[in-house]
Tab-separated table of C-alpha atoms in Angstrom:
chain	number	residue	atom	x	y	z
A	7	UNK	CA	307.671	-59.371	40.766
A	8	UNK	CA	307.119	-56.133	41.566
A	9	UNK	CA	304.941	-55.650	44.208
A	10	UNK	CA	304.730	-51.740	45.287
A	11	UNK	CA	305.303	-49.679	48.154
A	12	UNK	CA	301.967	-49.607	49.430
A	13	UNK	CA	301.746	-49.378	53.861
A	14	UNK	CA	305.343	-50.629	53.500
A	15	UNK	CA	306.860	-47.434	54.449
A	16	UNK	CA	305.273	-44.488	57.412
A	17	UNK	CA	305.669	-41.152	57.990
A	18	UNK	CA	307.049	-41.201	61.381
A	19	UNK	CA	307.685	-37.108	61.758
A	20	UNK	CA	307.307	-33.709	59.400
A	21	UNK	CA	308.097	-30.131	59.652
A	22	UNK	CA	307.662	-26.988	57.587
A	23	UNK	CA	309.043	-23.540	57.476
A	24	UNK	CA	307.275	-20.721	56.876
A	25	UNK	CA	307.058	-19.500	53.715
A	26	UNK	CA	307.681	-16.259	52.597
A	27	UNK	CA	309.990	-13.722	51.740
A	28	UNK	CA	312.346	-14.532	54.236
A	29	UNK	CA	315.413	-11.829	54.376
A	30	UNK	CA	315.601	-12.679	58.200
A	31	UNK	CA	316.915	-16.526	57.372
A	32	UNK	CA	319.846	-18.458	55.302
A	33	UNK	CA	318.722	-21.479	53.536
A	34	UNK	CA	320.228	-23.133	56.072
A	35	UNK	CA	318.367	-21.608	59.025
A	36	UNK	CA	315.179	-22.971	57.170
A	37	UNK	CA	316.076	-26.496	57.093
A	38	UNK	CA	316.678	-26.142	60.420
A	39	UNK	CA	313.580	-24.541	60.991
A	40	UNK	CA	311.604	-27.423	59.109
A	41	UNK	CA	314.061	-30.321	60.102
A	42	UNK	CA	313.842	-28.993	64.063
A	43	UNK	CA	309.851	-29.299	64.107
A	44	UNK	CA	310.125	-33.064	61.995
A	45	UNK	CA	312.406	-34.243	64.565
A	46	UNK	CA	310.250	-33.384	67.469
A	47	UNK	CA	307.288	-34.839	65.798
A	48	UNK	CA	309.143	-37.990	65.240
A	49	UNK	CA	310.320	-38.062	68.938
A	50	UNK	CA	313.438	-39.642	67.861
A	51	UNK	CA	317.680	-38.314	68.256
A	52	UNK	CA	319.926	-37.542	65.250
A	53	UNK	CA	321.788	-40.682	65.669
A	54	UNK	CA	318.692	-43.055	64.793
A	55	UNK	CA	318.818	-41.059	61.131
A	56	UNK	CA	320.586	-43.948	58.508
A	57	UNK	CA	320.476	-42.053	55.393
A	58	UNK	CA	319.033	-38.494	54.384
A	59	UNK	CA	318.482	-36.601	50.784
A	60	UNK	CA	318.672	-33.169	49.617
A	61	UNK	CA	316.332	-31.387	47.253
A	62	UNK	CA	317.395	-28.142	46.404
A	63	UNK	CA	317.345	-26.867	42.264
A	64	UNK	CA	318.868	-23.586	42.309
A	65	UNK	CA	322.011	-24.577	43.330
A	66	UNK	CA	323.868	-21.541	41.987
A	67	UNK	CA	322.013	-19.339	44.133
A	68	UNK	CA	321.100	-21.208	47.063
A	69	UNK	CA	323.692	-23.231	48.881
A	70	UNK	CA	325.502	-24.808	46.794
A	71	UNK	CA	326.075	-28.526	45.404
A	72	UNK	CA	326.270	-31.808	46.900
A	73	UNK	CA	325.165	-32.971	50.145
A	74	UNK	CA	327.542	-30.651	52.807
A	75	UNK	CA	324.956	-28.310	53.145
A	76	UNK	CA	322.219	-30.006	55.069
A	77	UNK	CA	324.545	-32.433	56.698
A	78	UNK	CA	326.634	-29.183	58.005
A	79	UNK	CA	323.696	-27.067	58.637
A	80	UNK	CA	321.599	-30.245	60.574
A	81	UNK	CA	324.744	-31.408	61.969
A	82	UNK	CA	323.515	-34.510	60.805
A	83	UNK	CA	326.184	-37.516	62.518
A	84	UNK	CA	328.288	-38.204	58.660
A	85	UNK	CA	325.277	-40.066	57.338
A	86	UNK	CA	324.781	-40.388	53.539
A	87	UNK	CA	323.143	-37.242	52.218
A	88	UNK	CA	322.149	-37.813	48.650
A	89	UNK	CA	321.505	-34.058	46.823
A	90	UNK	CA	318.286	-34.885	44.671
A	91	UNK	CA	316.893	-32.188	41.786
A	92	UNK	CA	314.333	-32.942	39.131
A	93	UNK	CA	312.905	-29.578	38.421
A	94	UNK	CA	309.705	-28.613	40.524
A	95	UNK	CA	309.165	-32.184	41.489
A	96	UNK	CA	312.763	-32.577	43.458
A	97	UNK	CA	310.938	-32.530	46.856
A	98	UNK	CA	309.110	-35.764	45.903
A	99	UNK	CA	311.997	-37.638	44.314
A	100	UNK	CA	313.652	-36.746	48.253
A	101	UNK	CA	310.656	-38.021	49.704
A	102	UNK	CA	311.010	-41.275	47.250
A	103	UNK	CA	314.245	-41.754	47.495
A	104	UNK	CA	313.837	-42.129	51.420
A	105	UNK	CA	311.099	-43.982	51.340
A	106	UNK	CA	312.434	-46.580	48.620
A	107	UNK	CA	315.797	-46.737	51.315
A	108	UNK	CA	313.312	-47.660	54.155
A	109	UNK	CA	311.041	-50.376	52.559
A	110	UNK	CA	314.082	-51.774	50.715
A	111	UNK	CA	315.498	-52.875	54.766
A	112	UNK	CA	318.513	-50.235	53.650
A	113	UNK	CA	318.019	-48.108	56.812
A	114	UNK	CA	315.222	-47.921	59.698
A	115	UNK	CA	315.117	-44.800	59.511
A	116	UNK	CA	315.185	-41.608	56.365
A	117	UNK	CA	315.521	-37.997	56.022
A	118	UNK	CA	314.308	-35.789	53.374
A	119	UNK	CA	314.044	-32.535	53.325
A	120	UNK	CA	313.860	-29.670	50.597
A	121	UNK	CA	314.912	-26.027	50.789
A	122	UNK	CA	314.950	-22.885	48.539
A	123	UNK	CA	315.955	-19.508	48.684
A	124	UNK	CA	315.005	-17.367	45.789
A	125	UNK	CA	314.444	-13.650	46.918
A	126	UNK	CA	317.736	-13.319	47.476
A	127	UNK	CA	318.468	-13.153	44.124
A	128	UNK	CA	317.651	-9.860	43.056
A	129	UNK	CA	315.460	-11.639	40.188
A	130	UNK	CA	311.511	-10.716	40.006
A	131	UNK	CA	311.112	-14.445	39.164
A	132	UNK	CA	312.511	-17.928	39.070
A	133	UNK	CA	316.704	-17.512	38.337
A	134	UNK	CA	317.518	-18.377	34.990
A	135	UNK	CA	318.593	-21.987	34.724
A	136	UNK	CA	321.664	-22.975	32.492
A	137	UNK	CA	320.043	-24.786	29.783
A	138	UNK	CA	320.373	-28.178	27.986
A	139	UNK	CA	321.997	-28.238	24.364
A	140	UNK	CA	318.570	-27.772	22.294
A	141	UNK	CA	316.540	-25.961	24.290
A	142	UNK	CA	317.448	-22.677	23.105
A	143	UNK	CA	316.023	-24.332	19.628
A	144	UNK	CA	313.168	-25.938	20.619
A	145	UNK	CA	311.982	-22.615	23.783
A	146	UNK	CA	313.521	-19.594	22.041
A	147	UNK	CA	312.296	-16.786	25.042
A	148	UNK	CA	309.827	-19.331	26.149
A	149	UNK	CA	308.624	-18.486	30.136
A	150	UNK	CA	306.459	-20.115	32.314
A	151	UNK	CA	303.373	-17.971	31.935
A	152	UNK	CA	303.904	-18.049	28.388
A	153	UNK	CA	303.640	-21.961	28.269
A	154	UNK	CA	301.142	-22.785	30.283
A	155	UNK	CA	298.746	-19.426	29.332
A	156	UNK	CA	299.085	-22.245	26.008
A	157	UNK	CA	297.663	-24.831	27.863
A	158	UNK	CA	294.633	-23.135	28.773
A	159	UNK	CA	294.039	-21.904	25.058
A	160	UNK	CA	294.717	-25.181	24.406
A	161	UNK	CA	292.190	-26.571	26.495
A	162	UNK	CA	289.425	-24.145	25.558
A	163	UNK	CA	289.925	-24.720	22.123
A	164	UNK	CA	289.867	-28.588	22.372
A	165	UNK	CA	286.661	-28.715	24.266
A	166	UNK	CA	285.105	-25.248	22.723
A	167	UNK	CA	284.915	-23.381	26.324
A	168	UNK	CA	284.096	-20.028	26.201
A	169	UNK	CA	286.599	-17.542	27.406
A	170	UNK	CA	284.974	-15.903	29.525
A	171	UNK	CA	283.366	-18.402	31.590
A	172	UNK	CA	286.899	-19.681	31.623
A	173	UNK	CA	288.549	-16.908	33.154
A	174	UNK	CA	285.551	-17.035	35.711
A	175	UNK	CA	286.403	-20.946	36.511
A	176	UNK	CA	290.506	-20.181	36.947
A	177	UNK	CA	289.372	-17.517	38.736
A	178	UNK	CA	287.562	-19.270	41.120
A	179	UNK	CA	290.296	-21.545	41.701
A	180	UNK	CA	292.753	-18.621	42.708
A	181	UNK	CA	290.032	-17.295	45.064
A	182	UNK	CA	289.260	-20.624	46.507
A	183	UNK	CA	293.196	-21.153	47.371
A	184	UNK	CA	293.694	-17.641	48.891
A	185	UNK	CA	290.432	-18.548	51.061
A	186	UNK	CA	292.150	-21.626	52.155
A	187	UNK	CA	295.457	-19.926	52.800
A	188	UNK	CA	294.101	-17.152	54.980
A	189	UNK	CA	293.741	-19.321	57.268
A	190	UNK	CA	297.358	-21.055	57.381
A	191	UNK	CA	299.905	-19.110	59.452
A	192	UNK	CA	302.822	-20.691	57.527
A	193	UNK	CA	302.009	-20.065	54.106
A	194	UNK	CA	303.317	-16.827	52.261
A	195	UNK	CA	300.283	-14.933	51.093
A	196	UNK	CA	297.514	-14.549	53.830
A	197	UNK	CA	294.792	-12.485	52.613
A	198	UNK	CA	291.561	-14.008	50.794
A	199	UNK	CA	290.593	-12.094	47.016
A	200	UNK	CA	287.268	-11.433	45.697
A	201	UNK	CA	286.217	-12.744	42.194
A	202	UNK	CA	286.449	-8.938	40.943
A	203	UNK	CA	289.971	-8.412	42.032
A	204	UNK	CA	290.745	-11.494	39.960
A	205	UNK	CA	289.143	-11.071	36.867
A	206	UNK	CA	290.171	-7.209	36.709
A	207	UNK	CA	294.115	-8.230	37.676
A	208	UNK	CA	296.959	-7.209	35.654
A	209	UNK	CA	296.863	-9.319	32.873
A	210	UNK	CA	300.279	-11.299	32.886
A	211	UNK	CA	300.027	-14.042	29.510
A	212	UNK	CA	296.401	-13.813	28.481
A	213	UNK	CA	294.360	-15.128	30.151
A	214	UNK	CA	296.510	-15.804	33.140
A	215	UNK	CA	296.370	-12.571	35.105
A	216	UNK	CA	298.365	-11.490	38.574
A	217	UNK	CA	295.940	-13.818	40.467
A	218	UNK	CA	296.492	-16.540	38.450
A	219	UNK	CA	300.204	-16.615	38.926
A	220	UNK	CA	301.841	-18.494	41.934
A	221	UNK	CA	304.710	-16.652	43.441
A	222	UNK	CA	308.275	-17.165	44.256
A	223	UNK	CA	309.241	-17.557	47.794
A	224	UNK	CA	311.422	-19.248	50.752
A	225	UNK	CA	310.746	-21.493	52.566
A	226	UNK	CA	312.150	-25.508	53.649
A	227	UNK	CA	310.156	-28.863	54.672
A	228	UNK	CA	310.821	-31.942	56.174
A	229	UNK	CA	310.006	-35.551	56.529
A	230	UNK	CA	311.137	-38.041	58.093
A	231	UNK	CA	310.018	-41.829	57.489
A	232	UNK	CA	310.373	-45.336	58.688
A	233	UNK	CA	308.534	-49.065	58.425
A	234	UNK	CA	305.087	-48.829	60.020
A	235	UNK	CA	306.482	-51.745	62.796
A	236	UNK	CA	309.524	-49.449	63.448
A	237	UNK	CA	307.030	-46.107	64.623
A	238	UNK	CA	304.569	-48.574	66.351
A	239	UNK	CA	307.599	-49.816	68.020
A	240	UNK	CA	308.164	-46.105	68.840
A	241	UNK	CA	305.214	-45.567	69.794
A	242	UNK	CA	303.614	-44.058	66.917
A	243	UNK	CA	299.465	-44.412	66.566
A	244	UNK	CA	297.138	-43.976	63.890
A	245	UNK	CA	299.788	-44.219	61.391
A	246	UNK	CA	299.920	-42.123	57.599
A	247	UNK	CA	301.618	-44.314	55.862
A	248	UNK	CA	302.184	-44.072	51.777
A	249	UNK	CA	300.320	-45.470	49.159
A	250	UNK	CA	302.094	-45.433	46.337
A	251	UNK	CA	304.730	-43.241	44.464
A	252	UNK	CA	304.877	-42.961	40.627
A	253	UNK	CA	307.138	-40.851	38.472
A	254	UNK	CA	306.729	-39.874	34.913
A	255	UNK	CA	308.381	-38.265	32.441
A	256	UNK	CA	308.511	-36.579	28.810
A	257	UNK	CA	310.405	-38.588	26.093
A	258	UNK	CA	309.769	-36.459	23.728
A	259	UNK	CA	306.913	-37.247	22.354
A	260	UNK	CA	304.499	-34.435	23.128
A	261	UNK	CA	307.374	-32.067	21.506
A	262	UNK	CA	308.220	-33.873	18.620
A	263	UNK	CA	305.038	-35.720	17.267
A	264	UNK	CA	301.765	-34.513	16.307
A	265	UNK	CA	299.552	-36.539	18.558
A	266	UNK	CA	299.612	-34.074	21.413
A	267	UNK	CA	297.377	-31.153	20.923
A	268	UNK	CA	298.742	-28.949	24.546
A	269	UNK	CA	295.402	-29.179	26.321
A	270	UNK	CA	296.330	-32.101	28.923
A	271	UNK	CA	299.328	-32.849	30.945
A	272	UNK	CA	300.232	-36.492	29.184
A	273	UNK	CA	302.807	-37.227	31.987
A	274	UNK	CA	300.500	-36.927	35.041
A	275	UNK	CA	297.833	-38.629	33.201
A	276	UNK	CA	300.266	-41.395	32.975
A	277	UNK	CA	301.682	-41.232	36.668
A	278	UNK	CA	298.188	-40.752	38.041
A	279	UNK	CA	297.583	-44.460	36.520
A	280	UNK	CA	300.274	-46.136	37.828
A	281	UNK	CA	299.614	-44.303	41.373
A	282	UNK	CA	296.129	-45.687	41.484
A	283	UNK	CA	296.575	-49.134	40.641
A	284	UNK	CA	299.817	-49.348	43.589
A	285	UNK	CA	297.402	-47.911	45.970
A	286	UNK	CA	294.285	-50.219	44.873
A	287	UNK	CA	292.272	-47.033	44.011
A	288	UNK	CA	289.516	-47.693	41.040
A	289	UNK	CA	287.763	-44.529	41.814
A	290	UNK	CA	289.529	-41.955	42.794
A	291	UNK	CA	286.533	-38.614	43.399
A	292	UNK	CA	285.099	-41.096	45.920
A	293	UNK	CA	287.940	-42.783	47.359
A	294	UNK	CA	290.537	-39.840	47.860
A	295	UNK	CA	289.695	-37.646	50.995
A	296	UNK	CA	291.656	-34.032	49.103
A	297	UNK	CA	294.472	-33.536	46.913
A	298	UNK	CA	297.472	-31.443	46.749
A	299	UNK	CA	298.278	-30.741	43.473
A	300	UNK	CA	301.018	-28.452	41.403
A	301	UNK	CA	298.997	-25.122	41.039
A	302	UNK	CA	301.909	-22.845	39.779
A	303	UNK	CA	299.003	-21.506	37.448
A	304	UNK	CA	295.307	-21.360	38.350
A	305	UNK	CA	294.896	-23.179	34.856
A	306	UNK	CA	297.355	-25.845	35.705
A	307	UNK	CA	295.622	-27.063	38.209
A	308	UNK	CA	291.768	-26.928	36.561
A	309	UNK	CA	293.512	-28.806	33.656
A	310	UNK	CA	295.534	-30.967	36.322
A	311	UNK	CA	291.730	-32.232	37.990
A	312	UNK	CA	290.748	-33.737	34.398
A	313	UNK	CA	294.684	-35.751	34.307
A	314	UNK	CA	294.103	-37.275	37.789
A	315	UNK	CA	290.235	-38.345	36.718
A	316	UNK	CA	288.755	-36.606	39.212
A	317	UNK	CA	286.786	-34.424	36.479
A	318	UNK	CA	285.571	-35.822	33.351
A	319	UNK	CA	286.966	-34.775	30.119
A	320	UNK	CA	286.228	-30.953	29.676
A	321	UNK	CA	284.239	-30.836	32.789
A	322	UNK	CA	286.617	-29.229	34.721
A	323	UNK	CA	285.157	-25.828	34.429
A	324	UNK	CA	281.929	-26.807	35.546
A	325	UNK	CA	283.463	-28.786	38.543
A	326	UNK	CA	285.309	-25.817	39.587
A	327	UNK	CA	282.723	-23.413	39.299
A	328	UNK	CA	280.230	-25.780	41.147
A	329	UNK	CA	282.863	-25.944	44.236
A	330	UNK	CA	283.708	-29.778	43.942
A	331	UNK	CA	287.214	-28.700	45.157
A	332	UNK	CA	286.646	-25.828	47.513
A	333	UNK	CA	287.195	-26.751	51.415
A	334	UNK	CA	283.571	-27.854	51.806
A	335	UNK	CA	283.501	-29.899	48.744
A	336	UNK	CA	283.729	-32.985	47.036
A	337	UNK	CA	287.563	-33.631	47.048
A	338	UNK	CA	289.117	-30.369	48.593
A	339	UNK	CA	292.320	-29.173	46.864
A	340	UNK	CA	294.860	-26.841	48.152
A	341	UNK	CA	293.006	-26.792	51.565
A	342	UNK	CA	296.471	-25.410	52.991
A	343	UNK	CA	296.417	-22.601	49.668
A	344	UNK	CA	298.741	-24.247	47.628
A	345	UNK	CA	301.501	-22.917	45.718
A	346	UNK	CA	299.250	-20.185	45.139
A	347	UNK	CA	299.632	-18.706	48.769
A	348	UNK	CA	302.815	-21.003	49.781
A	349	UNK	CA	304.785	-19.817	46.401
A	350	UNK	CA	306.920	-21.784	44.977
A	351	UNK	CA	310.899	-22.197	46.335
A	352	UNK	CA	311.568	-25.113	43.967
A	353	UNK	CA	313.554	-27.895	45.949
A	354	UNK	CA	310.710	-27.240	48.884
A	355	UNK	CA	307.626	-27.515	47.661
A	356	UNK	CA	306.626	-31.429	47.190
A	357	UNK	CA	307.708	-32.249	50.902
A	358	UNK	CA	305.189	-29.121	51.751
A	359	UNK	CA	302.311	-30.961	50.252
A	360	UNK	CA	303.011	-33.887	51.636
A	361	UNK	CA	302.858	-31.791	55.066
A	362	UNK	CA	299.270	-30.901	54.773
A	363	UNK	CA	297.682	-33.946	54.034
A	364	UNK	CA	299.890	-35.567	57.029
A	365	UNK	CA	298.561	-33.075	59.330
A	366	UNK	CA	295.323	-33.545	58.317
A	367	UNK	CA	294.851	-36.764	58.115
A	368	UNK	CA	296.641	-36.396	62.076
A	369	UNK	CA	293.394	-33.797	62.438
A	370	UNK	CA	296.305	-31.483	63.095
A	371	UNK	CA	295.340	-28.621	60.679
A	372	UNK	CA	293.794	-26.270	62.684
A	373	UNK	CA	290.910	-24.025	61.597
A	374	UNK	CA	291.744	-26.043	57.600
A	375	UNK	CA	291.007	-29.442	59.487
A	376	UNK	CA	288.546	-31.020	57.007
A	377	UNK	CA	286.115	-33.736	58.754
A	378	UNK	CA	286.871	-37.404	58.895
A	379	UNK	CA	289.797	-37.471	56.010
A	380	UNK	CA	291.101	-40.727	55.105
A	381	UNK	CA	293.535	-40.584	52.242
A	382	UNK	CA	295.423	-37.530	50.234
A	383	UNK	CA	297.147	-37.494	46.684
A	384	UNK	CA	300.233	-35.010	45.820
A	385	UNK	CA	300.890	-34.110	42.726
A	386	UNK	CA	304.111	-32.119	41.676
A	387	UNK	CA	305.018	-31.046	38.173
A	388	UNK	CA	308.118	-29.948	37.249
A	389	UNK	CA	308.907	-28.024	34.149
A	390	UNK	CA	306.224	-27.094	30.940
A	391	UNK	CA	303.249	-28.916	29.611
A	392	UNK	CA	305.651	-30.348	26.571
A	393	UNK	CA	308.239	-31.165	28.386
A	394	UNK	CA	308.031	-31.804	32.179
A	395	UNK	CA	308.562	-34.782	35.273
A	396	UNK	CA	305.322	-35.422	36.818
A	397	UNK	CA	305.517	-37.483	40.240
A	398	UNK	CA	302.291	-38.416	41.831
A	399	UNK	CA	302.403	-39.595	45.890
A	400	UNK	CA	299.252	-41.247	47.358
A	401	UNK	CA	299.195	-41.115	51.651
A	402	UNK	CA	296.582	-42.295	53.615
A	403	UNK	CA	296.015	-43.706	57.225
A	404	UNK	CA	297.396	-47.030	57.611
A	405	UNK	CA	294.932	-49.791	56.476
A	406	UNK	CA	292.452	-47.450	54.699
């Protein structure tokens, strides 16, 4: 019987480039800028690497297929490198896959690490992907904002929220995150807005305005992870070691039935349950220290608070607006600024969430470092509210 990952598997060293639009570096210059600052962490030589994986999504335009990349750019010693994408949430299948290697006695020690390099491109936003066989029947034109500006009408509409004091609660939530990543020398966008600037944006797919919008960047992170006995032996103390890991995805059914009515996420409402009972949690506003969570909208992640049951059904708003999840609340989220000041290179972003809440629950996070935290959740979504992969990741100190 299955019996979970939970405190089978630690984090034994991370690192993180910084974000940004980064003309001056290759992709492969930032893994090496993330992977260099993991391996110091973890204190250990390439050699005592068994197995690594590769998250990277726009292949086309970024360096290329397979697993030669990082293992040429890290000079990694001919290892297995496994190239992992699943949309927006490839950084946290890497960071699963190595973990999974670890606590199934395959290797002592895993890599992960996930890299993008979009501005490059010479594309104002995310490259086009090639596209599966239907979807140019099911999306015709769709676009990000477009979908999930249709999960916040959808949401107001369910729960009869009135636009304006809407727009005020997303709001909030971008000027919370750009608060948060003022004060993080790594993340893309440094500067904190006012509520004004927000509200009175360019609107971009009403009612998702410039604010609202998380940007597209470059940037690589890194983790590296072993069995708790394995970094005690190393002399690792005060161990982060994960909780649980839980990936789900659409079938089809919010698409192609008329059960779903667009204002939740159904897949992260799903993972989120399955994350809690692996890492014993029954109530997670009290029991997890801050979250992480997949703001590529400022609506995404007000909606995203209801999914993981930190907010009660249409009480999101209020929540927001009431600072539950500013840096001096309830259950901070995005205390590093999220995607929101980080943007958003694809293959990159789940190990960078992971790197926040390891850092602070190391009370490594500088002027961020919230008081006392015990525990962390990451959620990353990849793709649209109908059709996405939503992977959940619970961390926390080691017998917390």
């Amino acid at each position: 019987m299955a019996t979970g990952i939970k405190d089978k598997v630690a984090i034994l060293g991370m690192g993180c480039s910084r974000f940004g639009e980064r003309w001056d570096a290759s992709p492969e210059d930032l893994m090496l800028e993330a992977y260099t600052e993991a391996m110091a962490d973890a204190g250990i030589a390439p050699e005592q690497i068994g197995a690594a994986w590769y998250s990277t999504h726009m292949d086309d335009v970024g360096t290329g297929r397979g697993g030669t990349p990082m293992s040429i750019a890290l000079r990694l010693p001919n290892i297995g490198v496994t190239r992992v994408e699943n949309f927006c949430a490839g950084g946290s299948e890497a960071i699963r896959a190595a973990a999974y290697a670890v606590a199934a006695g395959a290797c002592d020690i895993a890599l992960a690490v996930g890299v993008e390099k979009l501005k490059d491109t010479g594309y104002g936003g995310l490259p086009m992907a090639q596209v599966g066989t239907y979807i140019p029947q099911w999306y015709p034109n769709a676009v990000a904002p477009a979908n999930f500006a249709q999960l916040a009408s959808a949401y107001r509409t369910r729960h009869g929220i009135d636009a304006a004091l809407l727009k005020r609660a997303i709001s909030h939530v971008s000027v919370k995150s750009h608060a948060n990543g003022a004060k993080n020398p790594k993340a893309h966008l440094q500067k904190p807005i006012t509520e004004e600037q927000c509200l009175n944006a360019p609107t971009i797919a009403a009612p998702l305005g410039l604010f609202d919008c998380c940007g597209v960047s470059d940037g690589a992170a890194a983790v590296i992870v072993t069995t708790p006995d394995i970094a005690r032996a190393l002399g690792k103390n005060d161990l982060v070691t994960i909780k649980a890991l839980q990936v789900s995805v659409s079938n089809g059914w919010e698409l192609q039935s008329n059960q779903w009515d667009g204002s939740y996420v159904h897949t992260a409402r799903i993972a989120a349950k399955k994350a809690y009972s692996e890492a014993g949690i029954t109530n997670p506003r009290r029991e997890l220290s801050m979250t992480e969570v997949h703001d590529c909208f400022s609506i995404t992640e007000l909606v995203t608070m209801e999914d993981l049951g930190l907010s009660e059904e249409g009480c999101a708003v209020r929540d927001v607006l009431d600072g539950v999840y500013d840096a001096g609340g309830e259950v901070p989220c995005q205390i590093d600024g999220g995607l929101k000041c980080f943007g958003h290179p694809v293959g990159a972003s789940g190990i960078r969430m992971l790197y926040e809440i390891y850092l602070q629950l190391q009370g490594r996070a500088g002027p961020r470092q919230l008081s006392n935290p015990k525990s962390g959740l990451i959620h990353n979504l990849g793709g649209q509210p109908s059709q996405n992969i939503c992977s959940i990741s619970i961390v926390g100190l080691e017998g917390a």
